[in-house]
Amino acid sequence: MTYKTRNMAALRCVSVRLGRVCRCSNRIIASRRNLSEQKSSDENDKEEGTEKSTHFGFESINESEKTGKVHEVFSNVASKYDVMNDAMSLGVHRLWKDRFMQVLDPLPGTRLLDVAGGTGDIAFRFINWIKEKELQQKKASPGAEFRLNPLETDDSESAPEFPSAEDYLYSEQREDTTGTDDRKDSKVIICDINQSMLEVGKERAKKLGLEDVFSSPDVVWVTGNAEELPFPDNSVDAYTIAFGIRNVTHIEKVLCEAYRVLTPGGRFLCLEFSQVSNPLLSSVYDLYSFQVIPVLGELIASDWKSYQYLVESIRNFPNQEEFAEVIREAGFRMVSYENLTSGVAAIHSGFKI
Amino acid sequence: MALRFIRIVCFSTSSLLKTAGRSRPLSTSSALRCTKTDQENSGSQHEQHTESSEDPHMHEEIPESEVRQRLLDAALEFVPTHGWSVEALAEAAQTEGLPAVSHGMFPRGGGDLALHFVGVCNAQLAEQMAQETQQVEEGHVERRHTREFLRDAMETRLRMIVPYVDNWPQAMSLLAQPNCAPDSLKLLSGLVDDMWYHAGDRSADLNWYTKRVTLAGVYTSAQLVLVRDQSPDYQETWEFIDSRLDNLEQLGKAVRGVAPTVESLAQGLSGAYLTIRNITGFNVRDR
């Protein structure tokens, strides 16, 4: 097919879909079972879509070139992922993720498992946060700025120019100053079901210079399914999932897996789109979601269907209270949530205690 | 199966006696409980897995409030080195076998720790004062003068801060922040109310409010003096409290002393008015 006819076909598709979108936005959502069926069928569609695109659309190509072209397609979508996030949320998703890391407030020595964190947004914030904390710990003895005479120094803080963090934190408390073997190293494990997203994440890490060997924390990239994590029980201190839990088939399984891999006292944190309670804001948000986002998806990522699926799945996802209840059912306690941007997104938190 | 039952019965009595005084580490509170998917796997297998010692109560949950209490109590130990901060909470969590991220249970961080400490001190003081009141009622001890009682109560309460006095300015600033201020005010009002009640105040008029407000002012300013105090055994602070209580007493006396003056002034003025009316002839009654 020529370039022109292919374009005309695409435009016709867009106009048909626009009509469909107006009807979609008036639809009232029924029960969660219907939605999960719809979701899984949409997911199948999406998977089929990507599989079909290995035929490379209306073109037929040589088998030897196929692998390369398929890889190109996936890289294309994965690389546009961050741009699409910025376009759809007008950059606000960065603030949400910043707040997410603020709520977690990890200290050095934390082992974090970031699920569905392909392109590494949360993981990079974690790394920078830990580095900042370690720097702060090295700079001043804790609580000094609140003492009346801040220039007053303790005996332990005598000569060395760059005393290590352990000297401040542990020498005063431990009877045996045998060394730093007991201190855990910070670690972040990024797990995603899609290898190409992980690749994009690795590229970004290299570009940001976060992959150098001698700095802590450790970064590990793992391919895995959130419903069946390839990690042992009680192996991580914190489990985060940002904008990923909406896409899974069985939320309960994911939460159970989260419970399993967390160490006792560990924290489960989930950042996800949620329901806007304010009716005025809600109508503006609905309009934006159904009229603007799929169009952006088509223009930027050439993927209308996925972004149509995205906005519908947001409506299908349980609201703040219901999701908190599901988290409690999985066994977490002290479950709470915080609304961001009046409910457009919400941070849910629970502890395995 | 039967053997396991016998074993549980045999050990339960002995372990109950053993664990009577000892408290379990917080890390044992979470049993592996995933109700949805674990129904396929036998629940009993998991229970056996989590029974790390022979204590049959090991898989029971510790209530959330108790978890928080224990962590906060443990964190007080780390305050001198880490200040009133999430680092102190994280260190406490690690002593209980929990990861450092557990400090997230306290969204206000150091503020929650400071509030807990103030609450604990207030409760301790209230208990001591109640004991003294009870002894007075039973006749073992004589009732003390109000001023002396208040002075001693303030001193006792401020001495509880002394172990943390180096970091107390940090705690005060945290308690003044908007996320902690309402709770902190509540605790302060509870404190002064207890002090006045046990000092013998039973007023049912506006005095109730003025007494508590003024005492709260004395307490807050005494705190500020305490953190700057370098004198031996904080003598300056106790003298400061003495002079402020003197001021309060004088204020009370002055308010009461002014009343007769006001009355006599009123009488004098009305007398002068009547005389003028008589002189000018507008007094109709005595013609």
CSV table of C-alpha atoms in Angstrom, one decimal, chain A residues 68-260:
chain,number,residue,atom,x,y,z
A,68,GLY,CA,14.9,-5.9,13.7
A,69,LYS,CA,11.7,-4.1,12.7
A,70,VAL,CA,9.7,-5.5,15.6
A,71,HIS,CA,12.4,-4.5,17.9
A,72,GLU,CA,12.3,-1.0,16.4
A,73,VAL,CA,8.5,-0.9,17.0
A,74,PHE,CA,8.8,-1.8,20.6
A,75,SER,CA,11.7,0.6,21.1
A,76,ASN,CA,9.6,3.3,19.5
A,77,VAL,CA,6.6,2.8,21.8
A,78,ALA,CA,8.9,2.4,24.9
A,79,SER,CA,10.9,5.5,24.1
A,80,LYS,CA,7.7,7.5,23.6
A,81,TYR,CA,6.4,6.3,27.0
A,82,ASP,CA,7.9,9.1,28.9
A,83,VAL,CA,7.0,11.7,26.4
A,84,MET,CA,3.4,10.5,26.4
A,85,ASN,CA,3.4,10.7,30.2
A,86,ASP,CA,4.5,14.3,30.0
A,87,ALA,CA,2.0,15.1,27.3
A,88,MET,CA,-1.0,13.5,28.9
A,89,SER,CA,-0.5,14.8,32.4
A,90,LEU,CA,1.1,18.1,31.4
A,91,GLY,CA,4.2,17.2,33.4
A,92,VAL,CA,2.3,16.7,36.6
A,93,HIS,CA,3.3,13.0,36.8
A,94,ARG,CA,6.8,14.2,37.8
A,95,LEU,CA,5.3,16.0,40.8
A,96,TRP,CA,3.3,12.9,41.7
A,97,LYS,CA,6.4,10.7,41.6
A,98,ASP,CA,8.3,13.2,43.6
A,99,ARG,CA,5.6,13.2,46.3
A,100,PHE,CA,5.6,9.4,46.1
A,101,MET,CA,9.3,9.2,47.0
A,102,GLN,CA,8.7,11.9,49.7
A,103,VAL,CA,6.1,9.7,51.3
A,104,LEU,CA,8.3,6.6,51.2
A,105,ASP,CA,11.3,8.7,52.6
A,106,PRO,CA,13.8,5.8,52.4
A,107,LEU,CA,16.9,5.8,54.5
A,108,PRO,CA,20.2,4.3,53.4
A,109,GLY,CA,20.1,0.6,53.7
A,110,THR,CA,16.7,0.1,52.2
A,111,ARG,CA,16.0,-2.6,49.7
A,112,LEU,CA,13.4,-1.4,47.3
A,113,LEU,CA,11.5,-3.5,44.8
A,114,ASP,CA,9.9,-1.4,42.1
A,115,VAL,CA,7.4,-3.4,40.1
A,116,ALA,CA,6.2,-2.4,36.7
A,117,GLY,CA,8.8,0.3,36.9
A,118,GLY,CA,10.2,-0.3,33.4
A,119,THR,CA,11.6,3.1,32.4
A,120,GLY,CA,12.9,3.6,35.9
A,121,ASP,CA,11.2,6.9,37.1
A,122,ILE,CA,10.7,5.7,40.7
A,123,ALA,CA,14.1,3.9,40.8
A,124,PHE,CA,16.1,6.9,39.8
A,125,ARG,CA,14.3,9.1,42.3
A,126,PHE,CA,15.1,6.4,44.9
A,127,ILE,CA,18.8,6.5,44.0
A,128,ASN,CA,19.0,10.2,44.1
A,129,TRP,CA,17.2,10.3,47.4
A,130,ILE,CA,19.5,7.8,49.0
A,131,LYS,CA,22.6,9.7,47.7
A,132,GLU,CA,21.2,12.9,49.1
A,133,LYS,CA,20.6,11.3,52.5
A,134,GLU,CA,24.1,9.8,52.6
A,135,LEU,CA,25.5,13.2,51.8
A,136,GLN,CA,23.5,14.8,54.6
A,137,GLN,CA,24.6,12.2,57.1
A,138,LYS,CA,28.2,12.8,56.2
A,139,LYS,CA,28.0,16.5,56.5
A,140,ALA,CA,26.8,17.2,60.0
A,141,SER,CA,26.1,15.2,63.2
A,142,PRO,CA,22.4,14.7,63.5
A,143,GLY,CA,20.4,17.3,65.3
A,144,ALA,CA,23.2,19.7,65.4
A,145,GLU,CA,21.3,22.5,63.8
A,146,PHE,CA,18.7,22.3,66.6
A,147,ARG,CA,21.1,22.6,69.4
A,148,LEU,CA,21.6,26.0,70.9
A,149,ASN,CA,25.3,26.0,70.1
A,150,PRO,CA,25.5,24.4,66.7
A,151,LEU,CA,29.3,24.9,66.5
A,152,GLU,CA,29.7,22.6,69.5
A,153,THR,CA,31.1,19.3,68.3
A,154,ASP,CA,31.0,15.8,69.8
A,155,ASP,CA,34.2,14.0,70.7
A,156,SER,CA,33.7,11.5,68.0
A,157,GLU,CA,33.7,14.1,65.3
A,158,SER,CA,37.3,15.2,65.5
A,159,ALA,CA,39.8,15.3,62.6
A,160,PRO,CA,39.0,13.4,59.4
A,161,GLU,CA,37.9,15.4,56.4
A,162,PHE,CA,35.5,12.9,55.0
A,163,PRO,CA,34.3,10.7,57.9
A,164,SER,CA,32.1,7.9,56.8
A,165,ALA,CA,28.5,7.7,57.7
A,166,GLU,CA,29.1,4.6,59.9
A,167,ASP,CA,31.3,6.6,62.2
A,168,TYR,CA,28.5,9.0,63.0
A,169,LEU,CA,25.6,6.5,63.2
A,170,TYR,CA,27.1,3.5,64.7
A,171,SER,CA,30.2,4.1,66.8
A,172,GLU,CA,28.3,5.8,69.6
A,173,GLN,CA,25.7,3.1,69.8
A,174,ARG,CA,27.4,-0.2,69.3
A,175,GLU,CA,29.7,-1.7,71.9
A,176,ASP,CA,31.6,-3.6,69.3
A,177,THR,CA,32.7,-1.4,66.4
A,178,THR,CA,33.6,-4.4,64.3
A,179,GLY,CA,32.9,-2.6,61.0
A,180,THR,CA,30.3,-2.0,58.4
A,181,ASP,CA,29.5,-5.6,57.6
A,182,ASP,CA,26.2,-5.5,59.4
A,183,ARG,CA,25.0,-2.4,57.6
A,184,LYS,CA,22.8,-3.3,54.7
A,185,ASP,CA,23.5,-1.6,51.4
A,186,SER,CA,20.7,0.2,49.6
A,187,LYS,CA,19.4,-1.7,46.7
A,188,VAL,CA,16.7,-1.2,44.1
A,189,ILE,CA,15.3,-4.0,42.0
A,190,ILE,CA,13.4,-2.9,39.0
A,191,CYS,CA,11.0,-5.5,37.8
A,192,ASP,CA,8.9,-5.3,34.6
A,193,ILE,CA,7.1,-7.8,32.4
A,194,ASN,CA,8.3,-6.0,29.3
A,195,GLN,CA,11.9,-6.3,28.4
A,196,SER,CA,12.0,-3.3,26.1
A,197,MET,CA,10.7,-1.0,28.8
A,198,LEU,CA,13.6,-2.2,30.9
A,199,GLU,CA,16.0,-1.5,28.1
A,200,VAL,CA,14.7,2.0,27.9
A,201,GLY,CA,15.2,2.3,31.6
A,202,LYS,CA,18.8,1.1,31.4
A,203,GLU,CA,19.6,3.6,28.6
A,204,ARG,CA,18.2,6.4,30.7
A,205,ALA,CA,20.2,5.2,33.7
A,206,LYS,CA,23.4,5.3,31.6
A,207,LYS,CA,22.6,8.7,30.3
A,208,LEU,CA,22.0,10.0,33.8
A,209,GLY,CA,25.2,8.4,35.0
A,210,LEU,CA,23.5,6.3,37.7
A,211,GLU,CA,25.1,3.1,36.7
A,212,ASP,CA,28.7,3.7,37.9
A,213,VAL,CA,30.0,0.8,39.9
A,214,PHE,CA,31.4,2.4,43.0
A,215,SER,CA,28.3,4.3,44.0
A,216,SER,CA,25.6,2.9,46.2
A,217,PRO,CA,22.8,1.8,45.8
A,218,ASP,CA,22.9,-1.3,43.7
A,219,VAL,CA,20.5,-1.4,40.7
A,220,VAL,CA,19.2,-4.6,39.4
A,221,TRP,CA,16.9,-5.0,36.3
A,222,VAL,CA,14.7,-8.1,36.3
A,223,THR,CA,12.1,-9.3,33.9
A,224,GLY,CA,9.1,-10.8,35.7
A,225,ASN,CA,5.4,-11.0,36.2
A,226,ALA,CA,3.9,-9.0,39.1
A,227,GLU,CA,1.5,-11.9,39.7
A,228,GLU,CA,4.4,-14.4,40.1
A,229,LEU,CA,7.5,-12.5,41.3
A,230,PRO,CA,10.8,-14.3,40.9
A,231,PHE,CA,12.0,-13.3,44.4
A,232,PRO,CA,12.2,-15.2,47.7
A,233,ASP,CA,9.9,-14.5,50.7
A,234,ASN,CA,10.8,-11.7,53.0
A,235,SER,CA,13.5,-10.3,50.7
A,236,VAL,CA,12.6,-6.6,50.3
A,237,ASP,CA,12.0,-3.7,52.7
A,238,ALA,CA,9.8,-1.7,50.4
A,239,TYR,CA,7.6,-2.6,47.4
A,240,THR,CA,6.5,0.2,45.1
A,241,ILE,CA,4.2,0.0,42.1
A,242,ALA,CA,3.6,3.2,40.2
A,243,PHE,CA,0.8,3.3,37.5
A,244,GLY,CA,1.2,-0.5,37.0
A,245,ILE,CA,-1.4,-2.1,39.2
A,246,ARG,CA,-4.2,-0.9,37.0
A,247,ASN,CA,-2.8,-3.0,34.1
A,248,VAL,CA,-2.6,-6.4,35.9
A,249,THR,CA,-5.2,-9.1,35.4
A,250,HIS,CA,-5.6,-10.0,39.1
A,251,ILE,CA,-5.0,-7.3,41.6
A,252,GLU,CA,-5.4,-9.7,44.5
A,253,LYS,CA,-2.6,-11.9,43.2
A,254,VAL,CA,-0.3,-9.0,42.9
A,255,LEU,CA,-1.0,-7.8,46.4
A,256,CYS,CA,-0.5,-11.3,47.8
A,257,GLU,CA,2.9,-11.5,46.0
A,258,ALA,CA,3.8,-8.1,47.4
A,259,TYR,CA,2.9,-9.4,50.9
A,260,ARG,CA,5.0,-12.4,50.3
